[in-house]
Amino acid sequence: MELPVLAIIVPCLNEEECIDLTTEKLLEILLNLEKKEEISKRSFIFYIDDGSSDSTWKLVEKYSLETNGKVKGIRFSRNYGNQKAILAGLLEASTYNADCYISIDADLQQDETKIPEFIHKYKDGAQIVLGIRKDRSTDGFFKRYTAVAFYKIMNLLGVKIKTNHSDYRLVSSQVVEALKNFHEINLFLRGIFNDLGFNKDYVYFDVKARKAGKTKFTPISLLSLAISGITSFSIVPLRIVTFIGFLMSFVSFILGISAFIDKLIRHNAVPGWATIVVAIGFISGIQILCMGIIAEYLGQLFQEVKARPRYIIEKKAS
Ligand code: UDP
Ligand code: MG
């Protein structure tokens, strides 16, 4: 049987402090697997420089030269965000005809020594192997709780993504071919891979602290990832809006009748100014919230309809 070609996909944004060690460790893992005849000697590392402003790309070009193309890469024309970097990594690396692809963060917070385990599961027939982190002890207070809430909300809304799977995963070339038919701009990869079906398996790993540099995600970018994850996979929030609207009109209808009865039969119309003010404030609040939810979907449509390129590649190293 022919050995599978493995491509390790690594998105990087300003990772000059990490990338030396990362390259060294990933190369070591590749060479070891090649020696044991687990993977083909054509296996490679594929960096996606997501518009870094530091020397990340210079380093990628250097590794590519030094390793004779064992390290390859592309550079985006600007920052497009981590999801598009991973997507581009999969699509572009597929031009080198790999058989399986593993995406991993450039800071190697995700335990890279588990890579052989992913390969074993792939060889046992899994087309998608999801890395699941065992706990969140290395996360800050804010991230830990918002992440847990996010997975809970997603599952409540009917998007059955796997809890605590961040984009450390193996996919087969067949899965990447299927991914090519998804043309949406706002990609939430965890949702897409879940949607694709195929044989899945899991690898459990510990998350380490970041060795160098700092996180490239801000609370705002995490929130925007969460919103696009929800709005691109679930229309339940829109249904909730409809339901709230229906419920509110029903309640006001009943209130109207009771006010009518008060006035005509009981003759005890209360001044009730405060109640009215509170009710108006509450109802306008809900209305604005509902409009906001609809606007989120409209915003998604707006971006999708334009169908602009999802990313632009400025340079290549191979
Ligand atoms: N990243 C990226 N583009 C971005 C933000 C992050 O390519 O706009 C990369 C980053 O270089 C890293 C991975 O995505 O390889 C995960 O980012 P980070 O480690 O900063 O996130 P955290 O682990 O703190 O969630
Ligand atoms: Mg990290």
PDB file of N, CA and C and ligand atoms in Angstrom, residues 15 105-110 133 139 143 207-212 214-217, ligand 2:
ATOM      1  N   GLU A  15       3.714  35.629  14.071  1.00  0.00           N
ATOM      2  CA  GLU A  15       4.206  34.566  14.947  1.00  0.00           C
ATOM      3  C   GLU A  15       5.725  34.453  14.903  1.00  0.00           C
ATOM      4  N   ASP A 105      -2.481  25.168  15.409  1.00  0.00           N
ATOM      5  CA  ASP A 105      -2.083  26.561  15.641  1.00  0.00           C
ATOM      6  C   ASP A 105      -0.561  26.709  15.646  1.00  0.00           C
ATOM      7  N   ALA A 106      -0.103  27.894  15.222  1.00  0.00           N
ATOM      8  CA  ALA A 106       1.334  28.131  15.099  1.00  0.00           C
ATOM      9  C   ALA A 106       2.035  28.189  16.452  1.00  0.00           C
ATOM     10  N   ASP A 107       1.285  28.444  17.523  1.00  0.00           N
ATOM     11  CA  ASP A 107       1.948  28.534  18.833  1.00  0.00           C
ATOM     12  C   ASP A 107       2.097  27.155  19.483  1.00  0.00           C
ATOM     13  N   LEU A 108       1.633  26.101  18.777  1.00  0.00           N
ATOM     14  CA  LEU A 108       1.678  24.723  19.283  1.00  0.00           C
ATOM     15  C   LEU A 108       1.100  24.593  20.691  1.00  0.00           C
ATOM     16  N   GLN A 109       0.059  25.400  20.984  1.00  0.00           N
ATOM     17  CA  GLN A 109      -0.631  25.214  22.262  1.00  0.00           C
ATOM     18  C   GLN A 109      -1.342  23.867  22.245  1.00  0.00           C
ATOM     19  N   GLN A 110      -1.753  23.469  21.038  1.00  0.00           N
ATOM     20  CA  GLN A 110      -2.399  22.168  20.895  1.00  0.00           C
ATOM     21  C   GLN A 110      -1.282  21.130  20.800  1.00  0.00           C
ATOM     22  N   ARG A 133     -10.043  19.275  23.170  1.00  0.00           N
ATOM     23  CA  ARG A 133      -9.212  19.619  24.328  1.00  0.00           C
ATOM     24  C   ARG A 133      -9.848  19.095  25.602  1.00  0.00           C
ATOM     25  N   ASP A 139      -6.942  28.687  29.727  1.00  0.00           N
ATOM     26  CA  ASP A 139      -7.680  29.866  29.260  1.00  0.00           C
ATOM     27  C   ASP A 139      -7.875  30.855  30.395  1.00  0.00           C
ATOM     28  N   LYS A 143     -12.427  33.912  28.683  1.00  0.00           N
ATOM     29  CA  LYS A 143     -12.510  33.022  27.532  1.00  0.00           C
ATOM     30  C   LYS A 143     -13.123  31.674  27.915  1.00  0.00           C
ATOM     31  N   VAL A 207      -4.118  21.244  26.451  1.00  0.00           N
ATOM     32  CA  VAL A 207      -3.686  22.514  25.877  1.00  0.00           C
ATOM     33  C   VAL A 207      -2.564  23.075  26.742  1.00  0.00           C
ATOM     34  N   LYS A 208      -1.483  23.474  26.061  1.00  0.00           N
ATOM     35  CA  LYS A 208      -0.358  24.052  26.796  1.00  0.00           C
ATOM     36  C   LYS A 208      -0.488  25.570  26.803  1.00  0.00           C
ATOM     37  N   ALA A 209       0.304  26.209  27.652  1.00  0.00           N
ATOM     38  CA  ALA A 209       0.322  27.680  27.636  1.00  0.00           C
ATOM     39  C   ALA A 209       1.100  28.122  26.409  1.00  0.00           C
ATOM     40  N   ARG A 210       0.788  29.309  25.892  1.00  0.00           N
ATOM     41  CA  ARG A 210       1.505  29.835  24.738  1.00  0.00           C
ATOM     42  C   ARG A 210       2.970  30.063  25.128  1.00  0.00           C
ATOM     43  N   LYS A 211       3.910  29.576  24.276  1.00  0.00           N
ATOM     44  CA  LYS A 211       5.320  29.677  24.641  1.00  0.00           C
ATOM     45  C   LYS A 211       5.872  31.071  24.401  1.00  0.00           C
ATOM     46  N   ALA A 212       5.448  31.701  23.315  1.00  0.00           N
ATOM     47  CA  ALA A 212       5.990  33.026  22.987  1.00  0.00           C
ATOM     48  C   ALA A 212       4.913  33.834  22.290  1.00  0.00           C
ATOM     49  N   LYS A 214       1.801  36.729  21.975  1.00  0.00           N
ATOM     50  CA  LYS A 214       0.540  36.682  22.718  1.00  0.00           C
ATOM     51  C   LYS A 214      -0.618  36.332  21.795  1.00  0.00           C
ATOM     52  N   THR A 215      -1.786  36.084  22.385  1.00  0.00           N
ATOM     53  CA  THR A 215      -2.917  35.636  21.584  1.00  0.00           C
ATOM     54  C   THR A 215      -3.264  36.657  20.501  1.00  0.00           C
ATOM     55  N   LYS A 216      -3.667  36.152  19.331  1.00  0.00           N
ATOM     56  CA  LYS A 216      -3.981  37.047  18.218  1.00  0.00           C
ATOM     57  C   LYS A 216      -5.476  37.316  18.147  1.00  0.00           C
ATOM     58  N   PHE A 217      -6.212  36.723  19.091  1.00  0.00           N
ATOM     59  CA  PHE A 217      -7.658  36.941  19.120  1.00  0.00           C
ATOM     60  C   PHE A 217      -8.007  37.979  20.172  1.00  0.00           C
TER      61      PHE A 217
HETATM   62 MG    MG B   2      -2.981  29.921  20.785  1.00  0.00          MG
END
